[in-house]
Structures are given as C-alpha cells and as structure tokens.
PDB file of C-alpha atoms in Angstrom:
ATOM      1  CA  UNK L  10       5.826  18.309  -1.696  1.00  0.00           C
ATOM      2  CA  UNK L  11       4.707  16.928   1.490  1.00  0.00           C
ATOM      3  CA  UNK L  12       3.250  13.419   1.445  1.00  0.00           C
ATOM      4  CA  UNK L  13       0.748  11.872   3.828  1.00  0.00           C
ATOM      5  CA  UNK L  14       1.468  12.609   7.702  1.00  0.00           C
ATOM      6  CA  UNK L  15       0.430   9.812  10.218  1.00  0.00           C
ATOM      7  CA  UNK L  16       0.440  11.054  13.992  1.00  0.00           C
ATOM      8  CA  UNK L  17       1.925   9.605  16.161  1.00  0.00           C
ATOM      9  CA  UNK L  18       4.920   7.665  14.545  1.00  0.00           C
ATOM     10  CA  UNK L  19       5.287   5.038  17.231  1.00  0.00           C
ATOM     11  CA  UNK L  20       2.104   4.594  20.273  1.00  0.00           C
ATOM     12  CA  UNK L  21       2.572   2.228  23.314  1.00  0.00           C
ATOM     13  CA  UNK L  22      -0.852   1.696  25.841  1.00  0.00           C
ATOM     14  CA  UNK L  23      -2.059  -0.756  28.369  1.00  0.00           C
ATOM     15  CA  UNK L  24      -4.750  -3.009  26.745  1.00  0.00           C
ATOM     16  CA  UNK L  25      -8.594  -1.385  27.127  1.00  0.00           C
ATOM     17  CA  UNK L  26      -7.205   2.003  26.229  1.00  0.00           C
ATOM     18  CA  UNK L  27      -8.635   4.145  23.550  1.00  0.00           C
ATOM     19  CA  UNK L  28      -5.850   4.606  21.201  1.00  0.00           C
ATOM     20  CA  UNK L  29      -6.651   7.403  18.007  1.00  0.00           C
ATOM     21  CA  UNK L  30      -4.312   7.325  14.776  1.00  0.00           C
ATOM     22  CA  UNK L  31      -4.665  10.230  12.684  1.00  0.00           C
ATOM     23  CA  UNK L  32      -3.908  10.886   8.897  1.00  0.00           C
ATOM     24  CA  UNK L  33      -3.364  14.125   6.884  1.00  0.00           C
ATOM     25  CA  UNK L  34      -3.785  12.789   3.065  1.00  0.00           C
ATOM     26  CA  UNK L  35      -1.797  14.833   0.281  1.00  0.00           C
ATOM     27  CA  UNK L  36      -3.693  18.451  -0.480  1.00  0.00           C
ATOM     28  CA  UNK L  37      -6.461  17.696  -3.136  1.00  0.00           C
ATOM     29  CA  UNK L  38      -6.727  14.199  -3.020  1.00  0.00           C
ATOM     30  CA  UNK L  39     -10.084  12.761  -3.009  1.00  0.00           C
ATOM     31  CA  UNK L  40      -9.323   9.092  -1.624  1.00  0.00           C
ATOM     32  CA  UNK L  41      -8.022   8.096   1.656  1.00  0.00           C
ATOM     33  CA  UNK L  42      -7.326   4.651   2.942  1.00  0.00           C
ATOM     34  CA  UNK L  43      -6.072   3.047   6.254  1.00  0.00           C
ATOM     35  CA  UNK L  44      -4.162  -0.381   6.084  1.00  0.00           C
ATOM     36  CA  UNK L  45      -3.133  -2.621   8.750  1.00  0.00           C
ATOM     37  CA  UNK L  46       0.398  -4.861   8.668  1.00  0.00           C
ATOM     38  CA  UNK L  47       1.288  -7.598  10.667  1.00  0.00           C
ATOM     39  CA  UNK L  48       4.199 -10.210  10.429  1.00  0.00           C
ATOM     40  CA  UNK L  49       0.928 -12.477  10.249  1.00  0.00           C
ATOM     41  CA  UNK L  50      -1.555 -10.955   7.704  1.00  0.00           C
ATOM     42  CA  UNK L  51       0.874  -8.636   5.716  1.00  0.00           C
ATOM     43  CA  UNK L  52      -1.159  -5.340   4.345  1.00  0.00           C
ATOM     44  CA  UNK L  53      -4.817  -5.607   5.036  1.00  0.00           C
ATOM     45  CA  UNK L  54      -6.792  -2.768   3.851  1.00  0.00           C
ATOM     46  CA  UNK L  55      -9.228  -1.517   6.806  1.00  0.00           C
ATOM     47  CA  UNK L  56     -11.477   1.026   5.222  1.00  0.00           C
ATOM     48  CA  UNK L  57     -11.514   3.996   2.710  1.00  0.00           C
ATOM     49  CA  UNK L  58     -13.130   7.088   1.867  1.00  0.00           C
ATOM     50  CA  UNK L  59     -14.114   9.079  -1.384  1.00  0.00           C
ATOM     51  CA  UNK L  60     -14.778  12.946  -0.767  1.00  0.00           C
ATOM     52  CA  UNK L  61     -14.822  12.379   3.043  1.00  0.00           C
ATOM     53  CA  UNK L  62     -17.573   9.426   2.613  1.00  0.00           C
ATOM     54  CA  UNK L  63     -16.355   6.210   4.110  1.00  0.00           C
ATOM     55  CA  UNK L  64     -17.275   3.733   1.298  1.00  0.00           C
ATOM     56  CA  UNK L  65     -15.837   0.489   2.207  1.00  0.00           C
ATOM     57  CA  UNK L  66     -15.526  -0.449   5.761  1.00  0.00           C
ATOM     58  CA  UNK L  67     -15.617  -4.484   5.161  1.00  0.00           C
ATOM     59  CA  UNK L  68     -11.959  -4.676   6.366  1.00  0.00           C
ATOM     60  CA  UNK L  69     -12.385  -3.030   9.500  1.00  0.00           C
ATOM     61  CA  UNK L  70     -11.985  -6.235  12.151  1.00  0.00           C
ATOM     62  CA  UNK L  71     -14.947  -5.566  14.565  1.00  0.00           C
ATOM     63  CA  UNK L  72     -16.778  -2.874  16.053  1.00  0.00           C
ATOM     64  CA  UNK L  73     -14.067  -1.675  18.479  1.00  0.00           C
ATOM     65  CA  UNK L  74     -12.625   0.069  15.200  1.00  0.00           C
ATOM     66  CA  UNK L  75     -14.272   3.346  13.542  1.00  0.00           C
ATOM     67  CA  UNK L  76     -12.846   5.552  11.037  1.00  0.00           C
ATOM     68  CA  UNK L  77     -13.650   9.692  10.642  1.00  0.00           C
ATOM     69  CA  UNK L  78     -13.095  11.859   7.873  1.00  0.00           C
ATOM     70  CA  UNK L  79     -14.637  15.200   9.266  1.00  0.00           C
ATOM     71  CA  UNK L  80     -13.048  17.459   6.032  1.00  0.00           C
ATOM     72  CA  UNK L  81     -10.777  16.586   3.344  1.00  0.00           C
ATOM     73  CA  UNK L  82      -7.644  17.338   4.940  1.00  0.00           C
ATOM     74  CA  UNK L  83      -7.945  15.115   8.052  1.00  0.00           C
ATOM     75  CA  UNK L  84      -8.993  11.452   9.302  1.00  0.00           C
ATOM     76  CA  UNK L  85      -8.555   9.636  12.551  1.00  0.00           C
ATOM     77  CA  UNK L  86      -8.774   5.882  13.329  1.00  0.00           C
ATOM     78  CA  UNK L  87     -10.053   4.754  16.418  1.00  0.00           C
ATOM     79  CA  UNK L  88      -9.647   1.724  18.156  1.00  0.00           C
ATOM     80  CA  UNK L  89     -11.334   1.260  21.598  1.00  0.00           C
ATOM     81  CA  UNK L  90     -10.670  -0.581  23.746  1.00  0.00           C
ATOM     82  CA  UNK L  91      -7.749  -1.650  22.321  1.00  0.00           C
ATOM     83  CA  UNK L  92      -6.251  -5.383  22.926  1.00  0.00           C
ATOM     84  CA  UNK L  93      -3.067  -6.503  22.163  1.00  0.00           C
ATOM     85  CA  UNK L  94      -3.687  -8.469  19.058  1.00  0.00           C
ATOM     86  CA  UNK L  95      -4.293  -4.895  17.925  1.00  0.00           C
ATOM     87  CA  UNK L  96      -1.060  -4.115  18.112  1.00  0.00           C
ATOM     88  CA  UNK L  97       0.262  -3.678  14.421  1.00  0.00           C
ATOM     89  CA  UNK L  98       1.804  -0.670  11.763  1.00  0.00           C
ATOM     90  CA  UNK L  99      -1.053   0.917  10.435  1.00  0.00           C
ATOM     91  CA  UNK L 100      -0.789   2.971   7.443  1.00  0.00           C
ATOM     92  CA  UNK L 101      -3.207   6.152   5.712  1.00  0.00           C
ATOM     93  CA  UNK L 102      -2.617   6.281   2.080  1.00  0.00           C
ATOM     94  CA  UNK L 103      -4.269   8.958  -0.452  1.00  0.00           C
ATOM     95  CA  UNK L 104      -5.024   9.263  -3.962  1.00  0.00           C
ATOM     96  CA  UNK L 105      -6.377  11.437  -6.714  1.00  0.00           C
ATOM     97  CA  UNK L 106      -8.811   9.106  -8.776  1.00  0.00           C
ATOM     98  CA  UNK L 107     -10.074  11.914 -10.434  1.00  0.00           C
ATOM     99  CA  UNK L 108      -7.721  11.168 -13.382  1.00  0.00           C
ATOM    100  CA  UNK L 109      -8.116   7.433 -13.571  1.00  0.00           C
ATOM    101  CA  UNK L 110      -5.773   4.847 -12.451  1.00  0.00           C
ATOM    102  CA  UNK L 111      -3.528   6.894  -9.935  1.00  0.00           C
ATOM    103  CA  UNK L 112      -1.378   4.985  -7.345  1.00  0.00           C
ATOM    104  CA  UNK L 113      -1.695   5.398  -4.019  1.00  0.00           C
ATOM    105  CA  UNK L 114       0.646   7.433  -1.624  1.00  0.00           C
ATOM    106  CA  UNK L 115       1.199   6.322   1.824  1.00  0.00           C
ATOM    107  CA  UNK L 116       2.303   7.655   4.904  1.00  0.00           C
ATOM    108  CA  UNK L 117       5.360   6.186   6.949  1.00  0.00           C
ATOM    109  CA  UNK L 118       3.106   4.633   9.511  1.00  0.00           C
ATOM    110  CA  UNK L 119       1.973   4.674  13.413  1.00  0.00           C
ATOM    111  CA  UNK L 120       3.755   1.747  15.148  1.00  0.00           C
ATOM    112  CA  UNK L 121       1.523   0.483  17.663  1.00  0.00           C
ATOM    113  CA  UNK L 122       2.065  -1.414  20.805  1.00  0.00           C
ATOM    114  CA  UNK L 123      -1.150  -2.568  23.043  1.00  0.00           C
ATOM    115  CA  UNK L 124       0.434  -4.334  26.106  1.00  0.00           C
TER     116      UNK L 124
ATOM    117  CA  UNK I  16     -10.285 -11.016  -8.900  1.00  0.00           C
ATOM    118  CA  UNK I  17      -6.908 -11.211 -10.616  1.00  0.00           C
ATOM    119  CA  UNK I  18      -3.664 -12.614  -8.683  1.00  0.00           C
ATOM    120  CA  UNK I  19      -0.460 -12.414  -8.558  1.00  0.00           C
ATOM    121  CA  UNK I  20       2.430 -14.846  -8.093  1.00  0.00           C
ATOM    122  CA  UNK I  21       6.405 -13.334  -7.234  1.00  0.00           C
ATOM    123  CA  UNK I  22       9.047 -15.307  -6.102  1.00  0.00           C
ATOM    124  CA  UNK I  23       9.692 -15.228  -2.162  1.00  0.00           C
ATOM    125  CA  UNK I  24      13.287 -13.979  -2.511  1.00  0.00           C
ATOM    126  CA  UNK I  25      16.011 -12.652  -4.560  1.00  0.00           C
ATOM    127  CA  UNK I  26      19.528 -11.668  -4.563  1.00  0.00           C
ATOM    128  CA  UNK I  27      21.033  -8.954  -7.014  1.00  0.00           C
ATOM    129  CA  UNK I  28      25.018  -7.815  -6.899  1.00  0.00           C
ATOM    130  CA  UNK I  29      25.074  -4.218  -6.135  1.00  0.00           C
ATOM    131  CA  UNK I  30      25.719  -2.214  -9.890  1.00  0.00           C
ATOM    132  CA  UNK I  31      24.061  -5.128 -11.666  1.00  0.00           C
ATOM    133  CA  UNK I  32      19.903  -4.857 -12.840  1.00  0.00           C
ATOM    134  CA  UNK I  33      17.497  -6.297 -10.426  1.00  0.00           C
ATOM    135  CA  UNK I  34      14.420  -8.113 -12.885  1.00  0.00           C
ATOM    136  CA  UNK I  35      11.724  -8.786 -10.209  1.00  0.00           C
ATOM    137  CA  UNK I  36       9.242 -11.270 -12.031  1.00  0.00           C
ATOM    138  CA  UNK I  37       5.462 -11.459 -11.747  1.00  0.00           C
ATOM    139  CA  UNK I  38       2.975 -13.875 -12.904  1.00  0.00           C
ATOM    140  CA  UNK I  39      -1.100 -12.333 -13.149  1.00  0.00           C
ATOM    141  CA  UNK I  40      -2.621 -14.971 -15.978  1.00  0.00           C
ATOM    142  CA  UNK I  41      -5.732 -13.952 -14.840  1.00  0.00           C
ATOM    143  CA  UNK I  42      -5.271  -9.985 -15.503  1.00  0.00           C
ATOM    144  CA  UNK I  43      -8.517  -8.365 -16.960  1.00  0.00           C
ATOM    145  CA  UNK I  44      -8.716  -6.185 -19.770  1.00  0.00           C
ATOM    146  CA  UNK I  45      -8.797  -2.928 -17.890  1.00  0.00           C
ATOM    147  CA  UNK I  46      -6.716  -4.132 -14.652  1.00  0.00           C
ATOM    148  CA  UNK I  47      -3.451  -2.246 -14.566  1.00  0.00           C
ATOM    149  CA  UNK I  48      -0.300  -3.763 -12.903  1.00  0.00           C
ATOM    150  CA  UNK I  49       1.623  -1.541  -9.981  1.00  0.00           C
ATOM    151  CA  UNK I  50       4.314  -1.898  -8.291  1.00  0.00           C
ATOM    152  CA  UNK I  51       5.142  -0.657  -4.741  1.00  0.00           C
ATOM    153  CA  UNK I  52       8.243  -1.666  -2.588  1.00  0.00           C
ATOM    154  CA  UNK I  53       8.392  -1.478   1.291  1.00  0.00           C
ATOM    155  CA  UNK I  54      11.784  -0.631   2.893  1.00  0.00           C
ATOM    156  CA  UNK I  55      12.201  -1.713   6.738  1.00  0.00           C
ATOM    157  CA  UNK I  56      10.255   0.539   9.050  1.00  0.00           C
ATOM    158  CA  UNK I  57       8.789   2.737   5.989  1.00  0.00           C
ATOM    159  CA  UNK I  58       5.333   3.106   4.302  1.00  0.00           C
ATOM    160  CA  UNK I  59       5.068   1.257   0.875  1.00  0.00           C
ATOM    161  CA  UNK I  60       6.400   3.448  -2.141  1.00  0.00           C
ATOM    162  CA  UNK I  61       4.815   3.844  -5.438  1.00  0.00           C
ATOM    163  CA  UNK I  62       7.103   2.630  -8.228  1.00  0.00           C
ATOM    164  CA  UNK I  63       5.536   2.148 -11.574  1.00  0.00           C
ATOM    165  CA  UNK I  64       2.474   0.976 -13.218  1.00  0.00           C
ATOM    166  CA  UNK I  65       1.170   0.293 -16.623  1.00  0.00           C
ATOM    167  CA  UNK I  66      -1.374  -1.425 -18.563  1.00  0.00           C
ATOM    168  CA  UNK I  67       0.178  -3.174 -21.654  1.00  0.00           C
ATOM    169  CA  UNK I  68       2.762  -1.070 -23.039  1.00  0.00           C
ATOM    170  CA  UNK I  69       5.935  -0.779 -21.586  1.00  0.00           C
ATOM    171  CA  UNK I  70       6.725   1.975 -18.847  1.00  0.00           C
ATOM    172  CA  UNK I  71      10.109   3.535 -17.509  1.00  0.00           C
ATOM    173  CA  UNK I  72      10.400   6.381 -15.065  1.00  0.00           C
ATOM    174  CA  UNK I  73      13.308   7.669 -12.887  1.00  0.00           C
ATOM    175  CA  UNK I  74      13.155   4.536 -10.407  1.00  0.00           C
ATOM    176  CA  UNK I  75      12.393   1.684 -12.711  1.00  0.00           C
ATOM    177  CA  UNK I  76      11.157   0.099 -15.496  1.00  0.00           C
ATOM    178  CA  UNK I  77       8.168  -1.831 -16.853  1.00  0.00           C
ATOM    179  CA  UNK I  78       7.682  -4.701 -18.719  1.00  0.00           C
ATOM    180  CA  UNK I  79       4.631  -6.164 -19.989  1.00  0.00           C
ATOM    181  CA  UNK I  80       4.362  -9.451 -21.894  1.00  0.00           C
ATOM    182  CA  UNK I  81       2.195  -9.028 -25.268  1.00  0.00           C
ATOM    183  CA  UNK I  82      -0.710 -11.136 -23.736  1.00  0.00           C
ATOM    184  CA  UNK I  83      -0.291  -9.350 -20.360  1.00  0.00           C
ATOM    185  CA  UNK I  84      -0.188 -12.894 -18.483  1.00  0.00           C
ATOM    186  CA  UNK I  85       3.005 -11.572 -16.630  1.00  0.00           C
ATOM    187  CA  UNK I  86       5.822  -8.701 -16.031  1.00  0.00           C
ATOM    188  CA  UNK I  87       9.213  -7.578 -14.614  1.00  0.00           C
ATOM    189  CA  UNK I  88      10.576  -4.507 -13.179  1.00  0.00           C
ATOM    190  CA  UNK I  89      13.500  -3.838 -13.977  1.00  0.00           C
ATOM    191  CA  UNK I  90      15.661  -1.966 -11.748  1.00  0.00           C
ATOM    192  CA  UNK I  91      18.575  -0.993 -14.139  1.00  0.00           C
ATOM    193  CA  UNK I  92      21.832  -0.352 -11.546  1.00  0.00           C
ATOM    194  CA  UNK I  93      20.585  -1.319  -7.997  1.00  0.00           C
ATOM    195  CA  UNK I  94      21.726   0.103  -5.224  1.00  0.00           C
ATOM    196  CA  UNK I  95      22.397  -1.175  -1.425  1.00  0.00           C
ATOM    197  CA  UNK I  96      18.954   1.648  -0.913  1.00  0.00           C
ATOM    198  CA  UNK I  97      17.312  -0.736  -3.415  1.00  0.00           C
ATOM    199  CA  UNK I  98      17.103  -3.505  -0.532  1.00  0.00           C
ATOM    200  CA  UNK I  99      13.263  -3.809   0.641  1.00  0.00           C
ATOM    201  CA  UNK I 100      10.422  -6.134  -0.299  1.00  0.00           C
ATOM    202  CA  UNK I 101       9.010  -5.521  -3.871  1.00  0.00           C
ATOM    203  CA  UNK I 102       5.013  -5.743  -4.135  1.00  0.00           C
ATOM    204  CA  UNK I 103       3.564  -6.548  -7.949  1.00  0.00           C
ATOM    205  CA  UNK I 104      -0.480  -5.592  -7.652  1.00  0.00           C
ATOM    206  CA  UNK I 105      -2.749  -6.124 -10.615  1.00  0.00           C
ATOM    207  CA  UNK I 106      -5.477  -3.171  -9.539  1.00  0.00           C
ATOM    208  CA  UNK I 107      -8.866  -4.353  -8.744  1.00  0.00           C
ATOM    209  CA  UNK I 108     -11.354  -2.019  -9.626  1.00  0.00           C
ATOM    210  CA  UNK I 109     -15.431  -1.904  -8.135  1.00  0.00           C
ATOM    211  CA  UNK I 110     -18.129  -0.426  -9.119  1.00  0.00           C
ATOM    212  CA  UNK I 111     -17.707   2.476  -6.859  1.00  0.00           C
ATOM    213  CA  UNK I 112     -14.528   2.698  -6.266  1.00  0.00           C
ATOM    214  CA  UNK I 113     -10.506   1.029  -6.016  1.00  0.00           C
ATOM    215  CA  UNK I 114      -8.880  -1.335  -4.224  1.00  0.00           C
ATOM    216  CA  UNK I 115      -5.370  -2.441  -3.664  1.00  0.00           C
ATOM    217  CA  UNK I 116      -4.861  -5.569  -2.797  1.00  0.00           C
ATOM    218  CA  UNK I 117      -1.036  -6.484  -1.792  1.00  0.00           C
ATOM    219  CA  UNK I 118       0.595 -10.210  -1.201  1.00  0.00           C
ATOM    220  CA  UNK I 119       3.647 -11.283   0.267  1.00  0.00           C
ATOM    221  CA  UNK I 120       5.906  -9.731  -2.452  1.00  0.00           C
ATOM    222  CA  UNK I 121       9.599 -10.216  -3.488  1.00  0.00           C
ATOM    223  CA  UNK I 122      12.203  -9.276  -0.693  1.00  0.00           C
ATOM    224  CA  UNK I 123      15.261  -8.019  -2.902  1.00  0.00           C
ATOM    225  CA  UNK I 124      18.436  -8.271  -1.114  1.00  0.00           C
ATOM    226  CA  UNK I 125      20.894  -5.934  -2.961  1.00  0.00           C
ATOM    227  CA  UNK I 126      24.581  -7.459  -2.010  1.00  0.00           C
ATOM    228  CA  UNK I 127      27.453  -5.318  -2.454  1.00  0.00           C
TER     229      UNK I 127
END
C-alpha cells in the first residue's frame, strides 16, 4: 500500500524565496495534517484539514504560511517569503476518522534549508 | 489536556524486551494512549494504541494499568532496527475534530 508522499524529500533556497511542500495523503482518508520539527520545538502541529476544509490553522506561525487542499488527494504548504528560522522537517500525515480513534500515518518528510 | 511523562533515555541489549514506560495520571475517560516512534531521518511510525485493555500487534505490545494512570510498550525481542525515539501520546480529542500532541519521547538505544 502506498503511504503518504511528501515532494520534495530534501529543498535548499536563499531566504525571501517562495518555497511550496506538497502532500499526497493515503487514498480515502478524510484527515490531513502538516507538522513542523525542529531540534528546538520537536513536532509542532501546523494545521489540518477534514474533507479538504482546513479546520485548525492555530499552529501555523504567521501569515507568511498558508495551507491548500484543492481535492482529497492533494495539499501544498506554502511558505513565502521564506527566512531561515523556517528552515525545519516538515511532515503531512493522514487519517481515516471515519471509524473512530484511527492513528495517524505520516509521510517521510521535506527537509528544508532557507539560507 | 492530558500529559504525558517518559523517561529521556534508555538502553536495551539487543534479543532482550525493551519496556518503554509512560506516566498520563491525568488521562480522561475517552482519551486513548498511542504510541509512535521516529527513526533518524524518517517520518514518525504508528505503533499501537489502546484505551484500557491490553493491546499486542506484530510490532509491540500494550499495557495499560487498571486505573489507566500509566503504560508500557513492550517491545518483546528488540532489534538494532528498534533504535529511534519512542513517542507515548494520550489523544486529545475537540469538538470538531483530533489532535496529536507529541513531547520529547524516549530515545531507545538498542545495543548489540
């Protein structure tokens, strides 16, 4: 079964680029979350969506940051302009809550580097 | 919101059962306990979870204390693979929808 796919694996950019992560959640799941992890902070949870509706973006640093979900099978995170202390892993995780209780799965990451 | 407490660090000979401890006194009726683990460079892995009885799958095992206050996964013949940094998380669950929240967790070092 494939698991969640994060694009790219590892991103390096000059500070005041506009740097886009994007996310393709396991087939048929109905939440999808993004996570940032620094040696700092450790996992911070960013924002998440339920059926493509963002429904908690109180993680989400500042306004440099948005988060898209056009259809179910896709999301991208945006950061711009990005500054260094942006640079972090940053993780897209899915799960099916239909059932109740279901764990989430995540992806292997985008490593990114704003110099 | 409950919390959790795991020790910073553990060692565990290679062959032997890793018990990861984790104290959430504060655990809610309905709040299930997961467990993740993080090896170097890689996206957090699902383990196990439960809510009060005990749970075993292919990876691990479960164990809940009778007034859910705390638990231990038990990893029954660890493995050098088994190295990474453990993550108990009691689930926090809102109105509208879920939320995971994860803390520093128990780096398992897995000696040979």
């Amino acid at each position: 079964d494939a698991g969640v796919i994060q694009s790219p694996r590892h991103e390096v950019t000059e500070m005041g680029q506009e740097v886009t992560l994007r996310c393709k959640p396991i087939s048929g799941h109905d939440y999808l979350f993004w996570y940032r992890q620094t040696m700092m902070r450790g996992l911070e949870l960013l924002i998440y969506f339920n059926n493509n509706v963002p429904i908690d973006d109180s993680g989400m640093p500042e306004d440099r940051f948005s988060a898209k979900m056009p259809n179910a099978s896709f999301s991208t995170l945006k950061i711009q302009p990005s500054e260094p202390r942006d640079s972090a892993v940053y993780f897209c995780a899915s799960s099916l809550e239909r059932q109740g209780n279901q764990p989430q799965h995540f992806g292997d990451g985008t490593r990114l580097s704003i110099l | 919101d409950a919390k959790t407490t795991q020790p910073p660090s553990m060692d565990c000979a290679e062959g032997r059962a890793a018990n990861l401890p984790c104290n959430h006194s504060t655990i809610s009726g309905n709040e299930y306990v997961y467990w993740y683990r993080q090896i170097h460079s890689q996206g957090p892995q699902y383990i196990i979870h439960g809510l009060k009885n005990n749970e075993t799958n292919e990876m691990a095992s479960l164990i809940i204390t009778e007034d859910r206050k705390s638990s231990t996964l038990i990893l029954p013949h660890a493995t050098l693979r088994d190295t990474a940094v453990y993550y108990c998380i009691v689930r926090v669950k809102q109105n509208y929808g879920q939320n995971f929240v994860f803390g520093p967790g128990t780096r398992l070092s897995v000696l040979p």
